[in-house]
Coordinates of C-alpha atoms and ligand atoms in Angstrom, one line a residue:
X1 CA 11.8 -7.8 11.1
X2 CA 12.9 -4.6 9.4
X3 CA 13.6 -1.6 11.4
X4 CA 11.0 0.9 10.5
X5 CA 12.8 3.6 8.7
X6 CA 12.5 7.0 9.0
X7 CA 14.2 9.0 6.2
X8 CA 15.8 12.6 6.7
X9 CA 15.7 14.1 3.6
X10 CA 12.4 14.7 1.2
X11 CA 12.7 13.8 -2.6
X12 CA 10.4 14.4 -5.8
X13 CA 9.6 13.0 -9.1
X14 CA 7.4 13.2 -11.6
X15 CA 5.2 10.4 -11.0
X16 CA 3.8 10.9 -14.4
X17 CA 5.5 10.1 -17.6
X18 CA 7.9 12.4 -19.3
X19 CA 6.8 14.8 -22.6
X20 CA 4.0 16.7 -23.4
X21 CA 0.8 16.1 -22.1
X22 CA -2.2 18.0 -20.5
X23 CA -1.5 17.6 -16.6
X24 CA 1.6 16.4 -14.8
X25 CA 1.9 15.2 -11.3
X26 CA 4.7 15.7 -9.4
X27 CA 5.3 13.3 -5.9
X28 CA 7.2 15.2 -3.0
X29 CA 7.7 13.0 -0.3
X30 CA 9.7 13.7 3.4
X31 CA 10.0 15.5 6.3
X32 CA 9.9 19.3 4.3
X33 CA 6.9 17.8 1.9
X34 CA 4.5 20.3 4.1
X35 CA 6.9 23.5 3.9
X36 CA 7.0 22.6 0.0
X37 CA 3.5 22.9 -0.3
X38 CA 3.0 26.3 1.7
X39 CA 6.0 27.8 0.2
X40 CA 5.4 27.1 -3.6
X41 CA 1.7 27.6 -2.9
X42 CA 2.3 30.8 -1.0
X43 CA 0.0 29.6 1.9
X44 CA -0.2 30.5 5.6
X45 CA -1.2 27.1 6.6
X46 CA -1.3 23.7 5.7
X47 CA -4.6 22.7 4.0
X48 CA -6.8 19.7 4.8
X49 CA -5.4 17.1 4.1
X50 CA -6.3 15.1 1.3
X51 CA -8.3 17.8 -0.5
X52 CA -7.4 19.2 -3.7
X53 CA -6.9 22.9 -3.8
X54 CA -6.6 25.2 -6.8
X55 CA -2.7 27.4 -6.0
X56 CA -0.8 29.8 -8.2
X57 CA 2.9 27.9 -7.9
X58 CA 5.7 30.3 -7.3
X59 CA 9.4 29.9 -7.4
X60 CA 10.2 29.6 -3.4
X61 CA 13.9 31.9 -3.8
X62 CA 12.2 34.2 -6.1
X63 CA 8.8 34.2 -6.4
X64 CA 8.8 34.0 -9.7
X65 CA 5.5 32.3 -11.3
X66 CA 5.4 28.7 -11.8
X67 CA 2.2 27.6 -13.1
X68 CA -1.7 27.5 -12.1
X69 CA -2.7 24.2 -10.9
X70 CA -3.6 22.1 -8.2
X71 CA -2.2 20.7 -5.2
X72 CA -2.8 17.6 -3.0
X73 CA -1.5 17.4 0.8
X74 CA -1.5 13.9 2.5
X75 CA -0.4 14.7 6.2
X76 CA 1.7 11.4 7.1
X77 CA 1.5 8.5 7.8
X78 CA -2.0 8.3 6.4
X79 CA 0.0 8.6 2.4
X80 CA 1.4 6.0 0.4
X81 CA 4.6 6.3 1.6
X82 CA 3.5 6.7 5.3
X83 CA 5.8 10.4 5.3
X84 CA 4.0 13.5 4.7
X85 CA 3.3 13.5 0.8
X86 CA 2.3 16.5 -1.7
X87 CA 1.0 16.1 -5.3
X88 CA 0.9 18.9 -7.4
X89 CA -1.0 18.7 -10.4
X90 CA 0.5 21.3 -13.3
X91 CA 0.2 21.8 -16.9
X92 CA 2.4 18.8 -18.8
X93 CA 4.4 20.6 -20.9
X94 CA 8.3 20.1 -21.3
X95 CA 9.2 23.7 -20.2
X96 CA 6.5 23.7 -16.5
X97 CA 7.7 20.4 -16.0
X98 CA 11.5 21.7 -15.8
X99 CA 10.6 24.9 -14.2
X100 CA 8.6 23.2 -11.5
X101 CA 10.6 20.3 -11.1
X102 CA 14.3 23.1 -11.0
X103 CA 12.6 25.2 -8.6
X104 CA 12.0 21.9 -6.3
X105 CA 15.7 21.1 -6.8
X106 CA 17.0 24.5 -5.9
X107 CA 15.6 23.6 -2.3
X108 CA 17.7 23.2 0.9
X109 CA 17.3 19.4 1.7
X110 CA 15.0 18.4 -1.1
X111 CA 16.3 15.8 -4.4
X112 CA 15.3 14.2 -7.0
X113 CA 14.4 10.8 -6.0
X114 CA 15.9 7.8 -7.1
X115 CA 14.1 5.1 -9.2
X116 CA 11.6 3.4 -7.0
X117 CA 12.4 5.2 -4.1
X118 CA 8.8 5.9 -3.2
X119 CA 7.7 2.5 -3.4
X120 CA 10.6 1.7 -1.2
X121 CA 9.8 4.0 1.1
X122 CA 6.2 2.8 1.1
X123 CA 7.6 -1.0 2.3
X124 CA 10.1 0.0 4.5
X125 CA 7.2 2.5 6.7
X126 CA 5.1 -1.1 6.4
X127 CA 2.4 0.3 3.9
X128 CA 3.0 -2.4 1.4
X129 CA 4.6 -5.6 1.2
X130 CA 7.0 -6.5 -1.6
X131 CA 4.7 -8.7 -3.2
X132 CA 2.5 -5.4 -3.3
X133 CA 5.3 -3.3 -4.3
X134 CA 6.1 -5.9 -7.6
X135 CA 2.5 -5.6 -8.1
X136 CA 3.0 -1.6 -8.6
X137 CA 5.3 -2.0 -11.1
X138 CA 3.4 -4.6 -13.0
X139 CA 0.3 -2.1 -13.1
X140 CA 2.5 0.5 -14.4
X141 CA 4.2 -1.8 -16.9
X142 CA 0.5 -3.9 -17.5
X143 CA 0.1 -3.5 -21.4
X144 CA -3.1 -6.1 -21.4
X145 CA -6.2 -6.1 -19.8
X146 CA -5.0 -9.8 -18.7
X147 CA -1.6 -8.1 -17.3
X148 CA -3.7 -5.7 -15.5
X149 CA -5.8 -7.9 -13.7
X150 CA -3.3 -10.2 -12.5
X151 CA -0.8 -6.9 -11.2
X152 CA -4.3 -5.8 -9.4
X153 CA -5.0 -9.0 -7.7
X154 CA -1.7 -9.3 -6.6
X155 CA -1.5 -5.9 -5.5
X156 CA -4.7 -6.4 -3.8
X157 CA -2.4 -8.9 -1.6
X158 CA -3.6 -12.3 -3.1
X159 CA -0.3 -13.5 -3.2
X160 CA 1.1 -12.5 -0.1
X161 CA -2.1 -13.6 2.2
X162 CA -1.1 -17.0 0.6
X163 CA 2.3 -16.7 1.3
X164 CA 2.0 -15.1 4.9
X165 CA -0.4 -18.2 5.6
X166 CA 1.9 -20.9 4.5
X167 CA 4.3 -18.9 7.0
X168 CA 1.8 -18.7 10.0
X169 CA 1.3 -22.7 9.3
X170 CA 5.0 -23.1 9.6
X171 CA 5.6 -21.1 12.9
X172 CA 2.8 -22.5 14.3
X173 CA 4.3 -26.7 13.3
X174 CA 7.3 -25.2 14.2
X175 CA 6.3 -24.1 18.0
X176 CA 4.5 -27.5 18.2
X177 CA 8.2 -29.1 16.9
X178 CA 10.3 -27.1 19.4
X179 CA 8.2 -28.2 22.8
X180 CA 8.5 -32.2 21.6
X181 CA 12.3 -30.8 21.1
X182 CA 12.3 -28.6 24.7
X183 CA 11.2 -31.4 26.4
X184 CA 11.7 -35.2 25.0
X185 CA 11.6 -36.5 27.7
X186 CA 8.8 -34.8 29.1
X187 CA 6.9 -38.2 27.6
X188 CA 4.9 -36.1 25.2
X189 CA 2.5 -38.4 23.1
X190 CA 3.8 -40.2 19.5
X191 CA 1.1 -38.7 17.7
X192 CA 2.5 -34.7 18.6
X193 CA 5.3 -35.6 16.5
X194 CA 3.6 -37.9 13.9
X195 CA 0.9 -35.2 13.4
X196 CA 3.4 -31.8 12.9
X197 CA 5.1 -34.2 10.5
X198 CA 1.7 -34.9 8.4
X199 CA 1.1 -31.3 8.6
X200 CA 4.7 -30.6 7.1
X201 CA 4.2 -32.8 4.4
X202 CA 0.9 -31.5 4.0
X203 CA 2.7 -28.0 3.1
X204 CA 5.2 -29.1 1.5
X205 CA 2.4 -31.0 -1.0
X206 CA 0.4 -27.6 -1.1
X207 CA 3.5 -25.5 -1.8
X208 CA 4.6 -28.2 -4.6
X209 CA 0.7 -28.2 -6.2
X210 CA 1.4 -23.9 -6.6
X211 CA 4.6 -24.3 -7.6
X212 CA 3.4 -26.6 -10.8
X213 CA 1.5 -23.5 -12.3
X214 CA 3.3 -24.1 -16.0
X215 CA 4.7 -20.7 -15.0
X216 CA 1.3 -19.0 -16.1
X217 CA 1.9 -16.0 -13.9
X218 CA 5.4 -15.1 -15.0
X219 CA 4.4 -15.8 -18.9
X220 CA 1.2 -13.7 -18.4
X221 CA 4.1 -11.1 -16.8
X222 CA 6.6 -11.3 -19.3
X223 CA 4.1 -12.0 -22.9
X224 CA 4.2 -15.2 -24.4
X225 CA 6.8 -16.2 -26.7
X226 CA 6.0 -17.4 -29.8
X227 CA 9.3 -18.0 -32.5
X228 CA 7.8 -19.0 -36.1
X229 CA 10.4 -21.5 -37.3
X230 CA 10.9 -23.7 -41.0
X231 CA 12.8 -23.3 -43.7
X232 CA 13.9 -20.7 -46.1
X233 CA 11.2 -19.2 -48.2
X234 CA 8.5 -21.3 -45.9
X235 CA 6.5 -17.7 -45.5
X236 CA 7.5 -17.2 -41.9
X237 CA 8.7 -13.5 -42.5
X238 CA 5.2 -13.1 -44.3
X239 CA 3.3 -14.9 -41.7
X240 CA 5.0 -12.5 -38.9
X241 CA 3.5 -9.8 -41.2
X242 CA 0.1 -10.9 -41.8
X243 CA -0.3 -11.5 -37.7
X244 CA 1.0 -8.5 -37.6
X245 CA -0.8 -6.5 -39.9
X246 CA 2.3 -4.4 -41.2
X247 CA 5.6 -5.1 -43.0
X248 CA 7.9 -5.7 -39.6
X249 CA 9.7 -8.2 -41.8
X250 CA 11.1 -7.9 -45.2
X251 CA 10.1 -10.9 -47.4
X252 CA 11.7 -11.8 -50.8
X253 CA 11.6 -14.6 -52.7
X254 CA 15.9 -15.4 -52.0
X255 CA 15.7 -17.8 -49.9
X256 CA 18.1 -16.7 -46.4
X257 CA 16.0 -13.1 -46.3
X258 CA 15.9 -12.8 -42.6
X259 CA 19.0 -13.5 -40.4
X260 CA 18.0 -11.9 -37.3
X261 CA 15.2 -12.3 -35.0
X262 CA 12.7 -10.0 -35.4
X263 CA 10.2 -9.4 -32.6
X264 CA 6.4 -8.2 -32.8
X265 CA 4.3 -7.5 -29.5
X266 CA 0.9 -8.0 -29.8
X267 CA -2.0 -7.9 -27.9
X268 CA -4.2 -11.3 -28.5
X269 CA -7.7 -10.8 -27.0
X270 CA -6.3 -9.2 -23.6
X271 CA -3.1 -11.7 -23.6
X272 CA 0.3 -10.3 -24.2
X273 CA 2.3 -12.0 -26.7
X274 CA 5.8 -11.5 -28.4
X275 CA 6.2 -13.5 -31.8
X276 CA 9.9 -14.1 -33.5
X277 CA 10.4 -14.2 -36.9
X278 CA 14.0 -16.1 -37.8
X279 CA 16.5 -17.2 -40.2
X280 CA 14.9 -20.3 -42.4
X281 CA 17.0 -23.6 -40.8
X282 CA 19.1 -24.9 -43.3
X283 CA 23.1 -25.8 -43.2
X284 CA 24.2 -22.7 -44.6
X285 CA 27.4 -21.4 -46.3
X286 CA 28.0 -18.0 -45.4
X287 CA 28.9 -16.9 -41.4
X288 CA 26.1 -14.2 -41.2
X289 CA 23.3 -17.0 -42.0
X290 CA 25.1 -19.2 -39.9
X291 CA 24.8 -17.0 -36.7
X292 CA 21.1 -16.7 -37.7
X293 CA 20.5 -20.3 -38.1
X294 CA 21.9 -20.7 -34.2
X295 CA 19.9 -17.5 -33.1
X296 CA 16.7 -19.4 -34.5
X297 CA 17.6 -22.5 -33.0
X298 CA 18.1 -20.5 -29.7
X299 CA 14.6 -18.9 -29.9
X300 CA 13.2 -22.3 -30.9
X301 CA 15.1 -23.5 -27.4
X302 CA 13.5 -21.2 -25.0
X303 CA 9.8 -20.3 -27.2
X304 CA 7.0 -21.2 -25.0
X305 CA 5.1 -21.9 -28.4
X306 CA 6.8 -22.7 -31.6
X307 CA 5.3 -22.3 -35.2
X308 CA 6.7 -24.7 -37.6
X309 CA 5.9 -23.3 -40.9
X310 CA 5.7 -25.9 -44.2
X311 CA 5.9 -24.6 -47.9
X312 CA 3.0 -27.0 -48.5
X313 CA 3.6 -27.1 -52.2
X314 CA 6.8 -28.7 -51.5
X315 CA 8.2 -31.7 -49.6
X316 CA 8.6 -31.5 -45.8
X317 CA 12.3 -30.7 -44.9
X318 CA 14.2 -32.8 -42.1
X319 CA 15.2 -29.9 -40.1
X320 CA 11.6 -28.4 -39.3
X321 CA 10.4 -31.9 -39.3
X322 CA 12.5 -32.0 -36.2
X323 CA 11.2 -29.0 -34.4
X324 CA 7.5 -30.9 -34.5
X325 CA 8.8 -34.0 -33.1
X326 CA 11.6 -33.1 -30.5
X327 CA 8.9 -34.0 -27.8
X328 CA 9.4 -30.9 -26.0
X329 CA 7.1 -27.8 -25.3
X330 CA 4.3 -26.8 -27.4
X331 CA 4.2 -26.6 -31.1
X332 CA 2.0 -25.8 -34.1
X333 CA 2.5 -27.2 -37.6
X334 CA 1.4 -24.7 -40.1
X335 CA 0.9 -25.2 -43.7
X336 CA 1.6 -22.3 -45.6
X337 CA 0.8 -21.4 -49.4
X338 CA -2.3 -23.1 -49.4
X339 CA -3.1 -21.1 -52.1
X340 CA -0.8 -23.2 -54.7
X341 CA -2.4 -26.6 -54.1
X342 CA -5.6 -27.9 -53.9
X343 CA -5.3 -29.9 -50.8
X344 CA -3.0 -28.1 -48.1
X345 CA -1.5 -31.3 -45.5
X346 CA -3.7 -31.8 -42.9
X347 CA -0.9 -33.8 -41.2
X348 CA 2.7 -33.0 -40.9
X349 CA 5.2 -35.5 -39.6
X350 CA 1.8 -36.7 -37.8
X351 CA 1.0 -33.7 -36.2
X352 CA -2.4 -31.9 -37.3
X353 CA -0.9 -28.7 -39.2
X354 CA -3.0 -25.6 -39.8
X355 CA -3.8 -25.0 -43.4
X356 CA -3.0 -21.2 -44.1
X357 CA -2.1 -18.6 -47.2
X358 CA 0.2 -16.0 -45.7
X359 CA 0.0 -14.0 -49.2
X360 CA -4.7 -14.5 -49.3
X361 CA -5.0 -14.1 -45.2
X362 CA -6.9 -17.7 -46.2
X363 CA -6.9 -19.6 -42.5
X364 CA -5.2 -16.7 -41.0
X365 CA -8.9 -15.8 -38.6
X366 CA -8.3 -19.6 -37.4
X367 CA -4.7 -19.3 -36.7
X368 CA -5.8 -16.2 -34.4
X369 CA -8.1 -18.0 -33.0
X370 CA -6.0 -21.0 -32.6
X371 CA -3.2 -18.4 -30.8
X372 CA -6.2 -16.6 -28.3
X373 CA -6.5 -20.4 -27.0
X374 CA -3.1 -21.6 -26.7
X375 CA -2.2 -18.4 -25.1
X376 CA -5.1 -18.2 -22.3
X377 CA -4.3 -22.0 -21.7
X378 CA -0.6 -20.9 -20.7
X379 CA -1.0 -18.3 -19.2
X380 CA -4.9 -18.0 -17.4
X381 CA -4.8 -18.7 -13.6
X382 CA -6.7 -21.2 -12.1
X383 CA -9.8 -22.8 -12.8
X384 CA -12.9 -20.4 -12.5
X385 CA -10.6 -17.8 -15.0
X386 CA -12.8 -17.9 -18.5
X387 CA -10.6 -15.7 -20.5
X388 CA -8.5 -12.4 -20.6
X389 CA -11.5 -10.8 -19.1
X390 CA -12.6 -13.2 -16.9
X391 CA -9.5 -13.8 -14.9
X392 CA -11.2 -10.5 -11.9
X393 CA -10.8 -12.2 -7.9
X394 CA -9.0 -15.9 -9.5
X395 CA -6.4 -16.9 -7.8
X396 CA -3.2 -14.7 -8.0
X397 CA 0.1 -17.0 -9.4
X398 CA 3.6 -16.5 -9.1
X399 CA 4.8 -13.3 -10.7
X400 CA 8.5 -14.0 -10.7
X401 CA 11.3 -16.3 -10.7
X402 CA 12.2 -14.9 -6.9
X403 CA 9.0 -16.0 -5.7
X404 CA 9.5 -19.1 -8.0
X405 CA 13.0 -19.9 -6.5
X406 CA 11.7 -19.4 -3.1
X407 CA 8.7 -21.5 -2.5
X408 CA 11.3 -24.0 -4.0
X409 CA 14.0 -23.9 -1.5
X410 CA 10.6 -24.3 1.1
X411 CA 9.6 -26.7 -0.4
X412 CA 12.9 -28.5 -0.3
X413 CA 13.3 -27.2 3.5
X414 CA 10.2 -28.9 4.4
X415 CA 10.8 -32.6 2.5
X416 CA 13.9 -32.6 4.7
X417 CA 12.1 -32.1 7.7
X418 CA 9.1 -34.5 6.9
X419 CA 11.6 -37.0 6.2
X420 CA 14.0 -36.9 9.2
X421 CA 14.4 -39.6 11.5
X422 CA 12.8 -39.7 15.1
X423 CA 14.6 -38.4 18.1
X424 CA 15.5 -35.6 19.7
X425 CA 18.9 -34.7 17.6
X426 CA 16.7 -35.3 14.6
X427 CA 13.9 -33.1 16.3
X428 CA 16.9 -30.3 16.4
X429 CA 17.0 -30.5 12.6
X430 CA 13.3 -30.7 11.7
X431 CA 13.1 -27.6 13.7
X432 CA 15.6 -25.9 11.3
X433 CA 14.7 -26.9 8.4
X434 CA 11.2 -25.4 8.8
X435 CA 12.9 -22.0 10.2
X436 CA 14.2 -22.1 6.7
X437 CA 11.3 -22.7 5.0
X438 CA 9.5 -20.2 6.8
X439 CA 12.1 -17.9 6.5
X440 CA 12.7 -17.8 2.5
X441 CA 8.7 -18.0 2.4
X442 CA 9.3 -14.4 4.6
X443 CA 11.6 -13.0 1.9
X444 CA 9.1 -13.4 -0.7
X445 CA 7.0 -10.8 1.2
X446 CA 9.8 -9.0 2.6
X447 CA 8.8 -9.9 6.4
X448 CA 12.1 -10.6 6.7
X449 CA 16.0 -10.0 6.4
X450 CA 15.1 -8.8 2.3
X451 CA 18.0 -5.8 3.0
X452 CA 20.0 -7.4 0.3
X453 CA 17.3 -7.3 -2.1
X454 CA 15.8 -3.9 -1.6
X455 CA 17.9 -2.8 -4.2
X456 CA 17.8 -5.4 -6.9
X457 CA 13.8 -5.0 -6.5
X458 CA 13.3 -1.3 -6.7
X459 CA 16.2 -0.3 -9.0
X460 CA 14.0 -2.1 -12.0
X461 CA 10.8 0.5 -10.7
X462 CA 11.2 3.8 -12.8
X463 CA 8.0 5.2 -14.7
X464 CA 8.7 5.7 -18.4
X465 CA 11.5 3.3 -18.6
Ligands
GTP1 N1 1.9 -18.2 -53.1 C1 2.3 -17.9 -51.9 N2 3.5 -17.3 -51.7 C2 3.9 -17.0 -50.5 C3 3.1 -17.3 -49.3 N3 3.8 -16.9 -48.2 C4 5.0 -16.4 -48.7 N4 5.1 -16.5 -50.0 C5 6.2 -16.1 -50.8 O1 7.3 -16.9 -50.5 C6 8.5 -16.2 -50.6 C7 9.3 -16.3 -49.3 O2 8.5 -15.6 -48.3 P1 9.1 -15.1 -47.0 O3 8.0 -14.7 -46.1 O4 10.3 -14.2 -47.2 O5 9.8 -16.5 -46.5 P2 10.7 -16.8 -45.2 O6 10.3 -18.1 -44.7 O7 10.7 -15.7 -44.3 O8 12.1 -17.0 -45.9 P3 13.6 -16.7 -45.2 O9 13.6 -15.4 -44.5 O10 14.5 -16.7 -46.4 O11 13.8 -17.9 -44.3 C8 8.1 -14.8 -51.0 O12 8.2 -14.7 -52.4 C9 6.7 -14.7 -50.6 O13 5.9 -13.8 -51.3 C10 1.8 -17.8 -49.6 O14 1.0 -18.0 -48.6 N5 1.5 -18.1 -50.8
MG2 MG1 12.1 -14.5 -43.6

């Protein structure tokens, strides 16, 4: 368990983002958050707490004005941080930002904070767990309504009541394990020991059934990745375009155009998605369209959907012909220029391909369409989700590779354990192994030993990043 933490000095940030805008919030959080308030406010006494109140803001060393706003006091530990919070609410311009934010500065005891320290704080005084606090990030990040559905369920703590049940299973096998251990001899029953192993491999079967999500959650995180792949002058640079409705690529009729990757992130019916455009495959003479050849073999290596686009006015070349039939992942055969033959393939290399005309938009609604499904397939969570919109109170999945990587090693923990022979020096193992699975199941949440993590988590929090 972490040692609650109280922290000496008080810090502030603008909690919302930086330029110009028509109201600016401003966090102060820490022991001097209440002689802010009264001081910049010019009050005699603290007001109620959790009440807004209207305050002309002046410079504490001078007195100089500030701005007109408002002002928020959250006596602690009822705040989000569990210390004694302020919020002041001021005009978002550039120049009452800086003046606000300098005079706070100028301060005895007071700093700017670091990023994510007030989520920190917020886990370290036990307000949120980390699951909670990834889930804060994620809302702020959330550029989907898909995004922001999954980083409110999870922040509503639908993944660490999951997690913090597994772990209350596991103590509770694992008390049952160390009396058979604490007294062997003590002629307790066969079935003691041959149920808490059931009800290990009864976990680690549960665990193993969440782990094999298709990594929905952490695609639904991160967008979908999508690299259009063929050969040169297939249209993928003009596909990327008409998906994208602008020119993000340029598109010529030499074949070898594009060489780099070029990205587009898109929103597809409430799903995040980011769609590559890269070099057309071919063994190519010069060292520039080499390195692109290998960067789109690259994308094509880690896509979680790839589009193989045809010229279908010509012959099928070898080298796309081998992106649809690798046997891995998911692919789409599209065939492109429809518009110069009368009959578009309807099969490629015996996979269905999707008649379009990048230059007409002909078959482009489908390919949308097409895209929507693929992409709430992969990344939807569990059954009773019907779409972007419909994903509200389903099931929250893993987020991140951390969690990923630690329900994993539990996993793993608790095969060993199911598996280890009977006696009392085995007994001694079994009992480790589920402290460990419990244990990396209590990292997840950060219930315990995280300190290691605490900054690789909340460095990556920063508003406006
Ligand atoms: N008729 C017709 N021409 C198309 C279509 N799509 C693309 N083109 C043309 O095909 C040529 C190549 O298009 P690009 O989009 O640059 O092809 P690319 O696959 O990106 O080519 P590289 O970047 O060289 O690999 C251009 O002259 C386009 O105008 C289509 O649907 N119909
Ligand atoms: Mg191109």
């Amino acid at each position: 368990m972490i040692e609650r933490f109280v922290s000496t000095d008080t810090i502030f940030a603008l909690a919302s983002a930086p330029g110009r805008a028509g109201v600016a919030v401003i966090r102060v959080s820490g022991p001097s958050a209440g002689d802010v308030l009264r001081d910049i406010c010019s009050l005699s006494a603290l007001p109620e707490p959790r009440r807004t109140i209207r305050c002309r803001m002046v410079d504490p060393v001078d007195g100089g004005p500030l701005d007109d706003g408002l002002a928020i006091w959250f006596a602690g530990p009822a705040s989000f941080t569990g210390e004694h919070v302020v919020e002041l609410h001021i005009h978002g311009g550039r120049a009452t930002i800086e003046a606000v934010t300098g005079a706070l500065a100028a301060l005895p005891g007071l700093r700017l904070a670091e990023p994510g320290e007030f989520s920190k704080r917020a886990f370290l005084a036990g307000k949120i767990d980390l699951t909670e606090a990834e889930a804060i990030a994620d809302l702020v990040d959330a550029g989907t309504d898909a995004q922001r559905r999954q980083a409110l369920a999870q922040l509503g703590g639908g993944l660490a009541d999951r997690l913090e049940g597994w772990r209350a299973e596991l103590i509770d096998i694992l008390a049952h394990t160390e009396a058979w251990i604490d007294f062997p001899d003590e002629d307790l029953p066969g079935d003691v020991e041959r149920a808490a192993r059931a009800r290990i491999s009864a976990l680690e079967g549960e665990i193993r059934a969440f782990l094999d999500d298709n990594r929905r959650g952490e695609r639904l995180r991160d967008g979908l990745q999508i690299a259009i792949l063929g050969a040169p002058n297939a249209g993928k640079s003009s596909l990327l375009n008409a998906i994208a409705a602008r020119e993000a690529a340029i598109v010529s009729a030499t074949e070898g155009t594009t060489r780099d990757v070029i990205e587009v992130h898109l929103d597809l019916g409430g799903w995040p998605v980011t769609i590559a455009d890269t070099a057309g495959l071919r063994e190519a003479a010069d060292e520039i369209e080499r390195e692109g050849v290998r960067r789109a073999l690259d994308r094509a290596g880690t896509a979680d959907l790839r589009l193989v686009v045809f010229d279908c006015s010509r012959a099928p070349d070898a080298a796309s012909m081998a992106q649809l039939g690798d046997g891995t992942g998911a692919v789409l055969a599209i065939a492109n220029k429809a518009d110069l033959t009368d009959q578009p393939a309807a099969e490629i290399a015996g996979v269905s391909a999707l008649g379009i005309s990048a230059k007409t938009g002909a078959g482009l609604p489908e390919l949308l369409q097409r895209l929507e499904t693929l992409a709430a397939e992969m990344m939807a969570a569990g059954a009773g989700a019907s779409g972007a919109g419909g994903a509200g109170g389903a099931e929250v999945p893993l987020t991140r590779l951390r969690h990923r990587v630690a329900l994993m090693d539990s996993a793993d923990a608790l095969a060993r354990a199911a598996t280890a022979g009977p006696g009392a020096g085995d007994s001694e193992l079994v009992a480790e192994d589920l402290r460990v699975a419990a244990r990396v199941l209590g990292r997840v949440t950060g219930r315990v030993d995280v300190e290691d993590l605490l900054d690789v988590i909340f460095n990556d929090f920063c508003i406006g990043k």
